[in-house]
mmCIF file of N, CA, C and O in Angstrom:
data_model
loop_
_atom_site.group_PDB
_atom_site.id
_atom_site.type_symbol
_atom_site.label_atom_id
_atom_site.label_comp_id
_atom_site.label_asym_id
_atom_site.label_seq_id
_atom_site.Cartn_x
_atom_site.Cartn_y
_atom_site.Cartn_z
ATOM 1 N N UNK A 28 0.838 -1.187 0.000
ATOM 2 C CA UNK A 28 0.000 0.000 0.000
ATOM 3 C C UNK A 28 0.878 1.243 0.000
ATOM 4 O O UNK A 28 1.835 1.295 0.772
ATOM 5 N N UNK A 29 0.638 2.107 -0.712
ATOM 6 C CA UNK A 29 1.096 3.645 -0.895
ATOM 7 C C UNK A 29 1.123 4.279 0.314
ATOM 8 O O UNK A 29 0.051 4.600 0.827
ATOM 9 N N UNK A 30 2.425 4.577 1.001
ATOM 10 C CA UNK A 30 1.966 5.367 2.421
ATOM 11 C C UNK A 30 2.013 7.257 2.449
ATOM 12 O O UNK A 30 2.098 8.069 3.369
ATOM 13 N N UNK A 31 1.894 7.400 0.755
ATOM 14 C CA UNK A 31 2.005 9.121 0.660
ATOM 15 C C UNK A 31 0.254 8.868 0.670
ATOM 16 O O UNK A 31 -0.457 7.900 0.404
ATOM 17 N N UNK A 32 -0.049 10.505 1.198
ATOM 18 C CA UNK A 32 -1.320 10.939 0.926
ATOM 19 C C UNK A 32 -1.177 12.614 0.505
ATOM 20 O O UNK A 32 -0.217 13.305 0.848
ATOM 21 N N UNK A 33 -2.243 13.066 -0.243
ATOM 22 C CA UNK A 33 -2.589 14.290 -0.303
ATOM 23 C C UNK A 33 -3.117 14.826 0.872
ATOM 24 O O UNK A 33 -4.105 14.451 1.503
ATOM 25 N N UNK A 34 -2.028 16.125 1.188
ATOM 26 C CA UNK A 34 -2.713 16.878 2.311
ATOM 27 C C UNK A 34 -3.149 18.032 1.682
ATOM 28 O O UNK A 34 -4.212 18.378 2.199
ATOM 29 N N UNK A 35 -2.755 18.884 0.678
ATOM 30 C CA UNK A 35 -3.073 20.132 0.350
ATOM 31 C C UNK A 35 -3.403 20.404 -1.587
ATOM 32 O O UNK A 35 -2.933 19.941 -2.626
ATOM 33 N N UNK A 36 -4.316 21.269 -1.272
ATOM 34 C CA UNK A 36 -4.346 21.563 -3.282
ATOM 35 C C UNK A 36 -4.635 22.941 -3.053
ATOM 36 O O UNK A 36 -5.568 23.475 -2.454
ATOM 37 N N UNK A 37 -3.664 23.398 -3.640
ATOM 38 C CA UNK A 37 -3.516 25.195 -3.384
ATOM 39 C C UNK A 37 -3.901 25.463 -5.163
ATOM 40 O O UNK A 37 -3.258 24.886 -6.040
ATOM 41 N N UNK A 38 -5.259 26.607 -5.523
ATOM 42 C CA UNK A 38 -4.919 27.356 -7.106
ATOM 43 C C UNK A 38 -4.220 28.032 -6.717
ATOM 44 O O UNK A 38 -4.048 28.546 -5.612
ATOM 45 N N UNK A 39 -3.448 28.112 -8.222
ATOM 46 C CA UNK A 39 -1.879 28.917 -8.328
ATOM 47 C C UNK A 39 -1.952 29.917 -9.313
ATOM 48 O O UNK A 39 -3.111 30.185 -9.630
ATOM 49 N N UNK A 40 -0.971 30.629 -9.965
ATOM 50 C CA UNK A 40 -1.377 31.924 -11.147
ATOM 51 C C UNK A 40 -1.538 30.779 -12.017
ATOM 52 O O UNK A 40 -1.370 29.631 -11.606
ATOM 53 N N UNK A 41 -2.025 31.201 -13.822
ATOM 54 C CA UNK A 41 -2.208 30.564 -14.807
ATOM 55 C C UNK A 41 -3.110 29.050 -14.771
ATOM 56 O O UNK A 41 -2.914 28.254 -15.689
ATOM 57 N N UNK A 42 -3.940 28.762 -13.845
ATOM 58 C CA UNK A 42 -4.976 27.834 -14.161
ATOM 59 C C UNK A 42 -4.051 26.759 -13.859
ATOM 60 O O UNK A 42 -3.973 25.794 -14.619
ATOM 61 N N UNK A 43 -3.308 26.855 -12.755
ATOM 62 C CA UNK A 43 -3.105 25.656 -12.287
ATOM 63 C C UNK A 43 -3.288 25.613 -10.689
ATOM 64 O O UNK A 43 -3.809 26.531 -10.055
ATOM 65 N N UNK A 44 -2.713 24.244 -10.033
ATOM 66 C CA UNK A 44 -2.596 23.629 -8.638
ATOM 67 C C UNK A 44 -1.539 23.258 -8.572
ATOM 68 O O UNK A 44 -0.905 22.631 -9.420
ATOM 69 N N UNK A 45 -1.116 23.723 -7.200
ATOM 70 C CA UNK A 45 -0.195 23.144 -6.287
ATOM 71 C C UNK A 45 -0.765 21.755 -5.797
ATOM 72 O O UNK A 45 -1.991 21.635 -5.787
ATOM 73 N N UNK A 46 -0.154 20.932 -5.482
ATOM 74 C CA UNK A 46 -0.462 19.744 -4.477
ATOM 75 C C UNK A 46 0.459 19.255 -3.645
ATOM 76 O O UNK A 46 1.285 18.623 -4.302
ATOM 77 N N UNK A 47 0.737 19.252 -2.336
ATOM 78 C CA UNK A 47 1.409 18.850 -1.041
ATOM 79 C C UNK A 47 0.930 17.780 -0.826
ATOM 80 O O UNK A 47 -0.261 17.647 -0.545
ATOM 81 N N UNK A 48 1.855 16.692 -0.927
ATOM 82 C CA UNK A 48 1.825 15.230 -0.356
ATOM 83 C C UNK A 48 2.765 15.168 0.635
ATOM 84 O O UNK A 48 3.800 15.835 0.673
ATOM 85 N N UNK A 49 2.319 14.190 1.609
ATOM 86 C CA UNK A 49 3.397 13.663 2.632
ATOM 87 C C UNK A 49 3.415 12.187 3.051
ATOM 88 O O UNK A 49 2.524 11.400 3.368
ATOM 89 N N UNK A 50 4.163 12.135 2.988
ATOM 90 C CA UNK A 50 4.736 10.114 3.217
ATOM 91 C C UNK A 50 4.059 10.062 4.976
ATOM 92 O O UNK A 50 4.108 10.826 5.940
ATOM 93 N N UNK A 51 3.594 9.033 4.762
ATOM 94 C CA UNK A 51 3.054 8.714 6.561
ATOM 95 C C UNK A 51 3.826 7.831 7.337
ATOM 96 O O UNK A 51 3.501 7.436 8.457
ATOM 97 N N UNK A 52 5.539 7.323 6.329
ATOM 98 C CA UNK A 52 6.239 6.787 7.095
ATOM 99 C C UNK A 52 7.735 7.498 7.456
ATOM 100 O O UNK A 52 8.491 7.111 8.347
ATOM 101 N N UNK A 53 7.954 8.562 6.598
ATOM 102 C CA UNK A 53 9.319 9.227 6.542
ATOM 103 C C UNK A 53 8.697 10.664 7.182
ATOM 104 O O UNK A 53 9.314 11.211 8.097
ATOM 105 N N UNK A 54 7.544 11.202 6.697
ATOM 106 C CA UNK A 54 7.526 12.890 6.932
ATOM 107 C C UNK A 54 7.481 13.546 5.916
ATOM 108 O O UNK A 54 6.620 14.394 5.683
ATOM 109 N N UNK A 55 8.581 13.181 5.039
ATOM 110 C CA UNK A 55 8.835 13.598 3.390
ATOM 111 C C UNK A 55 7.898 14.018 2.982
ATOM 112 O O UNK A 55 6.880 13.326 2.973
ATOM 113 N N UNK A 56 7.905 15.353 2.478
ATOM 114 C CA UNK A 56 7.111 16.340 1.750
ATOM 115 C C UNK A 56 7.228 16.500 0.252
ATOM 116 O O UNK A 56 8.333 16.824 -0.185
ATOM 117 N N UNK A 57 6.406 16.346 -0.440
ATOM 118 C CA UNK A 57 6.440 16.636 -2.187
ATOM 119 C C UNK A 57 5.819 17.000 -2.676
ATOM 120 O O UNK A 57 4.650 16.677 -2.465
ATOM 121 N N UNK A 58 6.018 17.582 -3.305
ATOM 122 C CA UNK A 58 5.203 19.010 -4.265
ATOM 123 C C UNK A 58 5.091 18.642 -5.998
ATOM 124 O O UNK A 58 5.836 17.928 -6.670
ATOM 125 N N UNK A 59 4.153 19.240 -6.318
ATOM 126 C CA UNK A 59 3.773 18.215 -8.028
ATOM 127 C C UNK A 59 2.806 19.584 -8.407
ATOM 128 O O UNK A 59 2.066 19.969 -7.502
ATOM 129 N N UNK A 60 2.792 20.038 -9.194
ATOM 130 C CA UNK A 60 1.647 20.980 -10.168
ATOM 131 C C UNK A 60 0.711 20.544 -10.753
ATOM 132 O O UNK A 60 1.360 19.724 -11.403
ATOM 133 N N UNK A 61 -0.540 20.356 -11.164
ATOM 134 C CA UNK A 61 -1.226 20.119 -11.872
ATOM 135 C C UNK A 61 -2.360 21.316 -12.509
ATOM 136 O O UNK A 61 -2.764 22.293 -11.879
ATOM 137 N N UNK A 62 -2.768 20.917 -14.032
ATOM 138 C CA UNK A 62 -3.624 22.207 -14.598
ATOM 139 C C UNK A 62 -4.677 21.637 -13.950
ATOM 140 O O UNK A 62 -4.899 20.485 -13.579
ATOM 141 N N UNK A 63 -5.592 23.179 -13.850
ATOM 142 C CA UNK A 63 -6.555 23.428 -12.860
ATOM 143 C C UNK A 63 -7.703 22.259 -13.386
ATOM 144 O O UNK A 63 -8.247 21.451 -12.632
ATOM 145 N N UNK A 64 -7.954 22.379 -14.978
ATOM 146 C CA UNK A 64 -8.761 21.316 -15.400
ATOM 147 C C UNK A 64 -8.771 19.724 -14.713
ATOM 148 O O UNK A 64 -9.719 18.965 -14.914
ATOM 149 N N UNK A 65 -7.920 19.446 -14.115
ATOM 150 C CA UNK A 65 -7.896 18.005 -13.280
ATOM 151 C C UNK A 65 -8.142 18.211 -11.901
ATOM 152 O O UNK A 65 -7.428 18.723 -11.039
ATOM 153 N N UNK A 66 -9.466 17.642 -11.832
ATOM 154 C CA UNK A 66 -10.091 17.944 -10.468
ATOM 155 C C UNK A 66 -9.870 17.189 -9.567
ATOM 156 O O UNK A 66 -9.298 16.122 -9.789
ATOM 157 N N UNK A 67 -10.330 17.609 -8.128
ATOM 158 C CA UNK A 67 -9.591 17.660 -6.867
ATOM 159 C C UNK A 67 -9.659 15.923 -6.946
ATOM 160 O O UNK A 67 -8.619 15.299 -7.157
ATOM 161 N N UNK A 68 -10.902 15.249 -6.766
ATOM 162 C CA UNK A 68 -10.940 13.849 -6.532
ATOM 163 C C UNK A 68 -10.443 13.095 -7.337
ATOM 164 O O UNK A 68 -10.285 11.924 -6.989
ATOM 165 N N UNK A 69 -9.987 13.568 -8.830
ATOM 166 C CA UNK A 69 -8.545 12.701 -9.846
ATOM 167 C C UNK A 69 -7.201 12.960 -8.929
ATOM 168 O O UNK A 69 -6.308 12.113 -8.894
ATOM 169 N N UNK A 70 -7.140 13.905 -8.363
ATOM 170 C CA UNK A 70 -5.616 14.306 -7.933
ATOM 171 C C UNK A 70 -5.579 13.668 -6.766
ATOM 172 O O UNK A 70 -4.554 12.991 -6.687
ATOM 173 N N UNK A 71 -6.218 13.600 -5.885
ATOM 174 C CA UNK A 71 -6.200 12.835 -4.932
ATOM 175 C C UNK A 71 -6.120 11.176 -4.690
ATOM 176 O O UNK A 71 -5.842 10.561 -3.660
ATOM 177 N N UNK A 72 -6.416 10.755 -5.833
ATOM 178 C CA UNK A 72 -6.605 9.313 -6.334
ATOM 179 C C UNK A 72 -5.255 9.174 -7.000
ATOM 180 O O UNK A 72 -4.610 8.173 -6.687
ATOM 181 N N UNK A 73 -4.738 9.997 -7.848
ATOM 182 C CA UNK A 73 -3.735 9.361 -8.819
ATOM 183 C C UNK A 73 -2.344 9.743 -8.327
ATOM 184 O O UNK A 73 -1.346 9.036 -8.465
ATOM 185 N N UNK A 74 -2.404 11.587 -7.416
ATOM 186 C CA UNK A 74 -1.141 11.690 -7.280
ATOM 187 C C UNK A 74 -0.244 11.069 -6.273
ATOM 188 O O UNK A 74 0.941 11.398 -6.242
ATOM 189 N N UNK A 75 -0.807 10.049 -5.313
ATOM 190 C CA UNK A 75 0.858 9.429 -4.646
ATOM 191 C C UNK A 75 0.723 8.616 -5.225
ATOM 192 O O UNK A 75 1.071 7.693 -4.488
ATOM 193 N N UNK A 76 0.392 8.156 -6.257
ATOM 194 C CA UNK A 76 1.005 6.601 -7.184
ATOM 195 C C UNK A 76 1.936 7.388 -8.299
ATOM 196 O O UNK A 76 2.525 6.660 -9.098
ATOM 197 N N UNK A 77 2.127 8.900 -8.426
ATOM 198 C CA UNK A 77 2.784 9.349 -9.396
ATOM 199 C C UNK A 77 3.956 10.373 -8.716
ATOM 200 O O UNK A 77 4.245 11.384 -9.355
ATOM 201 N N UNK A 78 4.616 10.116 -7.444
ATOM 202 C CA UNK A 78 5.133 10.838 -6.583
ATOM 203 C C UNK A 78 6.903 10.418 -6.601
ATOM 204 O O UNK A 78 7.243 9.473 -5.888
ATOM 205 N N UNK A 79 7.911 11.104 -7.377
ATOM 206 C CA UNK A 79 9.047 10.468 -7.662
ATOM 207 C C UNK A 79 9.861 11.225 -6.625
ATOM 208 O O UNK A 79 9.300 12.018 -5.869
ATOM 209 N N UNK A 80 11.397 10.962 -6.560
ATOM 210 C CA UNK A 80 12.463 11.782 -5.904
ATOM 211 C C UNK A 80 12.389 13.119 -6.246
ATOM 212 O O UNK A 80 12.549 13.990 -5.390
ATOM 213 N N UNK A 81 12.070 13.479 -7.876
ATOM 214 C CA UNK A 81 12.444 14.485 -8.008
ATOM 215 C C UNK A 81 10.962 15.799 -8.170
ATOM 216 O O UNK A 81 10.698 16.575 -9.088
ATOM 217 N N UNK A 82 10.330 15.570 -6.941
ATOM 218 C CA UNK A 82 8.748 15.753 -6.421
ATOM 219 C C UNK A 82 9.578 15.845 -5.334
ATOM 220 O O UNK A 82 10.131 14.888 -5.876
ATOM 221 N N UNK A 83 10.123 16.015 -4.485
ATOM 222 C CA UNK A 83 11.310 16.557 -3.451
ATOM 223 C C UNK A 83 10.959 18.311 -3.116
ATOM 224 O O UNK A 83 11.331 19.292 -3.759
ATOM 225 N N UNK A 84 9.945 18.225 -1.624
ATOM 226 C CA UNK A 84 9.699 19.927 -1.977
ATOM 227 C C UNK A 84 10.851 20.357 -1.112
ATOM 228 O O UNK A 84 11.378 19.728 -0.194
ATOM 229 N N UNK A 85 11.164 21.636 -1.615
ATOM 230 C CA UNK A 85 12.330 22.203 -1.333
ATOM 231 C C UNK A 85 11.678 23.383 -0.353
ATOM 232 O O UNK A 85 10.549 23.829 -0.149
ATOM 233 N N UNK A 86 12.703 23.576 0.018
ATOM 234 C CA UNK A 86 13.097 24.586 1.123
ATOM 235 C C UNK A 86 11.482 24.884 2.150
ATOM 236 O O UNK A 86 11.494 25.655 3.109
#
């Protein structure tokens, strides 16, 4: 089982989303964009099965 979940979906400028995932076994935080057209309950479903190293939120 996937232990990231979606905690956050922020709109951003230009018709998109932020999305904040966090691992429920490390802490590890990752950050991913998506256009605004992909709605909240696709993003929530698809994005920690699509969550790589370089999804690494910074600072």
């Amino acid at each position: 089982m996937n232990d990231v979940k979606v905690i956050d979906i922020q709109p951003i400028e230009y018709h998109r989303q932020r999305v904040t995932l966090r691992s429920e076994k490390t802490g590890q935080e990752y950050e991913m964009i998506y256009g605004s057209s992909v709605s909240d309950r696709i993003i929530r479903r698809n994005a920690p099965f699509l969550v790589r190293r370089q999804h690494i939120k910074r600072g």
